[in-house]
Tab-separated table of N, CA and C in Angstrom:
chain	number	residue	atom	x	y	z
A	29	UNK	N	35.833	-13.837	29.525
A	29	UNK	CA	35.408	-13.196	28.293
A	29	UNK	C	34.122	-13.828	27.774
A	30	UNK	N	34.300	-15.154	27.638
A	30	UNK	CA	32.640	-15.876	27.308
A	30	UNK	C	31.506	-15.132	28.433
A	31	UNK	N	32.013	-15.299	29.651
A	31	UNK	CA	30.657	-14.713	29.990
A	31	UNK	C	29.988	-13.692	29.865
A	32	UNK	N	31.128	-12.616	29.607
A	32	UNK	CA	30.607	-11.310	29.371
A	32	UNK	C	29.762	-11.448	27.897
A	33	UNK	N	30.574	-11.695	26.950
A	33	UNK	CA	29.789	-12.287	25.461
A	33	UNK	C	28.004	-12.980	25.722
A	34	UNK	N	28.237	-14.012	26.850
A	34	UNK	CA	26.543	-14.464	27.198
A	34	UNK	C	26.237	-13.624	27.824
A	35	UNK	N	26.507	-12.966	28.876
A	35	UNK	CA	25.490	-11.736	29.144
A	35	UNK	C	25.067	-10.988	28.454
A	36	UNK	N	26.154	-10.200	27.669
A	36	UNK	CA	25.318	-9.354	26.910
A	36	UNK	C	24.402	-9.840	25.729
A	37	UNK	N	24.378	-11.040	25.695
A	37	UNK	CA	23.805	-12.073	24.300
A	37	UNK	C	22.236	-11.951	24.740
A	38	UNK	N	22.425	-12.172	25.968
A	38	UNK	CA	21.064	-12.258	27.208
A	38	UNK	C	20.803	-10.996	27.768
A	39	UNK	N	20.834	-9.665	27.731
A	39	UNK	CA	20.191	-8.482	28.041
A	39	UNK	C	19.790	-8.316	26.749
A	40	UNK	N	18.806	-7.925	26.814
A	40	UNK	CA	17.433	-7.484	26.010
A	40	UNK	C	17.133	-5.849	26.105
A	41	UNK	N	17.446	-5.413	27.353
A	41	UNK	CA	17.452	-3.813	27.682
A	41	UNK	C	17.886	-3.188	26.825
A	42	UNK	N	16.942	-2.259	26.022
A	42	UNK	CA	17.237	-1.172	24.994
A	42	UNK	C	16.884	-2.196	23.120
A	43	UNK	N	16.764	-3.340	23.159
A	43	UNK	CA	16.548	-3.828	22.222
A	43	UNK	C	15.513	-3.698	21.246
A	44	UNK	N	14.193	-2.874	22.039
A	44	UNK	CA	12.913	-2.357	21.261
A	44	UNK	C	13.430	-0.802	20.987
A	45	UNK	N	14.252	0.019	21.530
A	45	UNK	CA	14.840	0.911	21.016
A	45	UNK	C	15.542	1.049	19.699
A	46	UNK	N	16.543	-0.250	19.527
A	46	UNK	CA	17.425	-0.089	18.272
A	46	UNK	C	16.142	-0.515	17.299
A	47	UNK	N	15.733	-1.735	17.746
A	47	UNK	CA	14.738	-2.309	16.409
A	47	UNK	C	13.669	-1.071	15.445
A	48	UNK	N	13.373	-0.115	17.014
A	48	UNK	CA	12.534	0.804	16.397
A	48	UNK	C	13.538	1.912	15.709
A	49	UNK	N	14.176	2.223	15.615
A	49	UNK	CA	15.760	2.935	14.951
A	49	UNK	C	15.858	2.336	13.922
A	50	UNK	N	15.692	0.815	13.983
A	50	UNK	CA	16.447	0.732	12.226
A	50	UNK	C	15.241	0.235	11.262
A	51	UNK	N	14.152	0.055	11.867
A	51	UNK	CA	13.081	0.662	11.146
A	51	UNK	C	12.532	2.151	10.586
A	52	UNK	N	12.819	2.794	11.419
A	52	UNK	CA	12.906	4.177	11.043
A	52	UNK	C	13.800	4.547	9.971
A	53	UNK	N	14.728	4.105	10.346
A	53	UNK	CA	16.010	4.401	9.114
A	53	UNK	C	15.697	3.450	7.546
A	54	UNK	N	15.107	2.289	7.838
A	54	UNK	CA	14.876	1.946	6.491
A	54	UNK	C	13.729	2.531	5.820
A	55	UNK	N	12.611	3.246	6.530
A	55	UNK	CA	11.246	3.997	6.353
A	55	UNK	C	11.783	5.159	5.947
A	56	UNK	N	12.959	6.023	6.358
A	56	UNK	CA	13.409	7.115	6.016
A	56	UNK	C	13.958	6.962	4.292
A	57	UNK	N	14.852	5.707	4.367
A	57	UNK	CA	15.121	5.593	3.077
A	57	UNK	C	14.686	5.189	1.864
A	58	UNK	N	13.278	4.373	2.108
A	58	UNK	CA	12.792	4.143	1.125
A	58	UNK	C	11.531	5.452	0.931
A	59	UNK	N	11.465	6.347	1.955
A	59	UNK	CA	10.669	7.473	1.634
A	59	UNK	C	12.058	8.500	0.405
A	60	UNK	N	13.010	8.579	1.016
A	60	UNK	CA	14.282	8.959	-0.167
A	60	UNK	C	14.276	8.506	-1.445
A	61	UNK	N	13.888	7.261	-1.660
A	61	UNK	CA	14.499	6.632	-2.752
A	61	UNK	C	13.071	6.814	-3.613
A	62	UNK	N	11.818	6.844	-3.109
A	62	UNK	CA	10.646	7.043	-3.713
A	62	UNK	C	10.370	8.778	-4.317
A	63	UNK	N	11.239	9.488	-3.505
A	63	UNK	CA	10.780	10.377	-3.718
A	63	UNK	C	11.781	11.038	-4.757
A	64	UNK	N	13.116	10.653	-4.561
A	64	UNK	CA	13.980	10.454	-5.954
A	64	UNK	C	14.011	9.762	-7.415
A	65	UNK	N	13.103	8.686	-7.417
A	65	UNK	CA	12.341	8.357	-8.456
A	65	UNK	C	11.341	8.804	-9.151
A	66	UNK	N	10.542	9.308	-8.265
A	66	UNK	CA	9.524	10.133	-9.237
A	66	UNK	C	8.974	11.374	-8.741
A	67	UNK	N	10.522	11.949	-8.438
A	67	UNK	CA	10.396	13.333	-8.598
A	67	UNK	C	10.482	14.114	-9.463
A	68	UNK	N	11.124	13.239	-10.356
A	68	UNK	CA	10.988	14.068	-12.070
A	68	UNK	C	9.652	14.032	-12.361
A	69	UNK	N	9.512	12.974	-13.044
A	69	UNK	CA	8.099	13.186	-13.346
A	69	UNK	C	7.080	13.468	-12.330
A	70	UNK	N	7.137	13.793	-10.949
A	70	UNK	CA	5.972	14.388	-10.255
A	70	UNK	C	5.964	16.322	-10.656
A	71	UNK	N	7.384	16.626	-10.775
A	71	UNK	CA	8.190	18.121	-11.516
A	71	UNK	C	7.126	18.496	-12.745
A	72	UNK	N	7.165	17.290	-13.552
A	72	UNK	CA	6.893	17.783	-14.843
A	72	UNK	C	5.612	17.524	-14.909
A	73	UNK	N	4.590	17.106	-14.116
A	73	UNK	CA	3.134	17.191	-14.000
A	73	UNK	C	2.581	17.962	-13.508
A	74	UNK	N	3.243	18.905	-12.259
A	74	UNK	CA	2.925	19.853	-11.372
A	74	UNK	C	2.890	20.919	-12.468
A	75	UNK	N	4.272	21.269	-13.731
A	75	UNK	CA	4.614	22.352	-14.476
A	75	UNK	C	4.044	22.148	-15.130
A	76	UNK	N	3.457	21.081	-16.001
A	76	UNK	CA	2.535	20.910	-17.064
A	76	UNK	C	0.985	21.190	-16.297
A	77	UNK	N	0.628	21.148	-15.364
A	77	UNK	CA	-0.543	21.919	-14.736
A	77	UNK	C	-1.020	22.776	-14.381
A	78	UNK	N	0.355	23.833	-13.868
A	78	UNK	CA	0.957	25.210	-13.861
A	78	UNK	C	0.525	25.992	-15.127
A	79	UNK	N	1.252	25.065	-16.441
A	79	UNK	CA	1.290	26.316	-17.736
A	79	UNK	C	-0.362	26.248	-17.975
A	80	UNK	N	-1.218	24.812	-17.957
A	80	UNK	CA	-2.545	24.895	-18.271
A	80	UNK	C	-3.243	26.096	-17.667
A	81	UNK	N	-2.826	26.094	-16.607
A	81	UNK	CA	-3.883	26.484	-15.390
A	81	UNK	C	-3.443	28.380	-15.920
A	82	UNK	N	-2.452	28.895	-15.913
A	82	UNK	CA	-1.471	29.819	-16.623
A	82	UNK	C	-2.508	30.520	-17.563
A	83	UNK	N	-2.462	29.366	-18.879
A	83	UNK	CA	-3.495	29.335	-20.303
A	83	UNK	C	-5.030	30.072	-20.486
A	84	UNK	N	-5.250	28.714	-19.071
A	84	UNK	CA	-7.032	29.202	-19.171
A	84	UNK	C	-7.028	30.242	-18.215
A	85	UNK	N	-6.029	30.833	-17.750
A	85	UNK	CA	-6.150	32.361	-16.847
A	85	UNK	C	-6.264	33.337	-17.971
A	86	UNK	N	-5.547	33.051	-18.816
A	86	UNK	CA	-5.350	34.210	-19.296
A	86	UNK	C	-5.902	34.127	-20.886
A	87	UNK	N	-7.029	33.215	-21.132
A	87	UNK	CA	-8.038	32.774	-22.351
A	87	UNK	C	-7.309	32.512	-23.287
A	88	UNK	N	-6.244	32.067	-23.351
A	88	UNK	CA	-5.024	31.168	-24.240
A	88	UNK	C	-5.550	29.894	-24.891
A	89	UNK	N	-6.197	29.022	-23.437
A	89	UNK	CA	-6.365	27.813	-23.370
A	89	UNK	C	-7.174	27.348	-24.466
């Protein structure tokens, strides 16, 4: 049983695979978590640019 435990301790094969996987996965989630933070207020700047833009269409503004 130990040896099997040091072998596999000692294959390296596939190890730039996972590393690049759970980089991805933490890049995925902090693109989530950024984009859940200020997606409100990115909402309410887009709509507040919307009604302007709306305004001076239609000589409101």
């Amino acid at each position: 049983m130990m040896k099997l435990i040091t072998k596999l301790a000692k294959n390296t094969n596939g190890a730039s695979a996972a590393e690049y996987a759970l980089i991805v996965a933490v890049l995925g989630g902090l693109v989530i978590a950024g984009a859940t933070a200020f997606g409100g207020g990115l909402n309410t700047a887009m709509d507040n640019n919307g009604k302007a833009m709306t305004k001076a269409a239609d000589g409101t503004f």
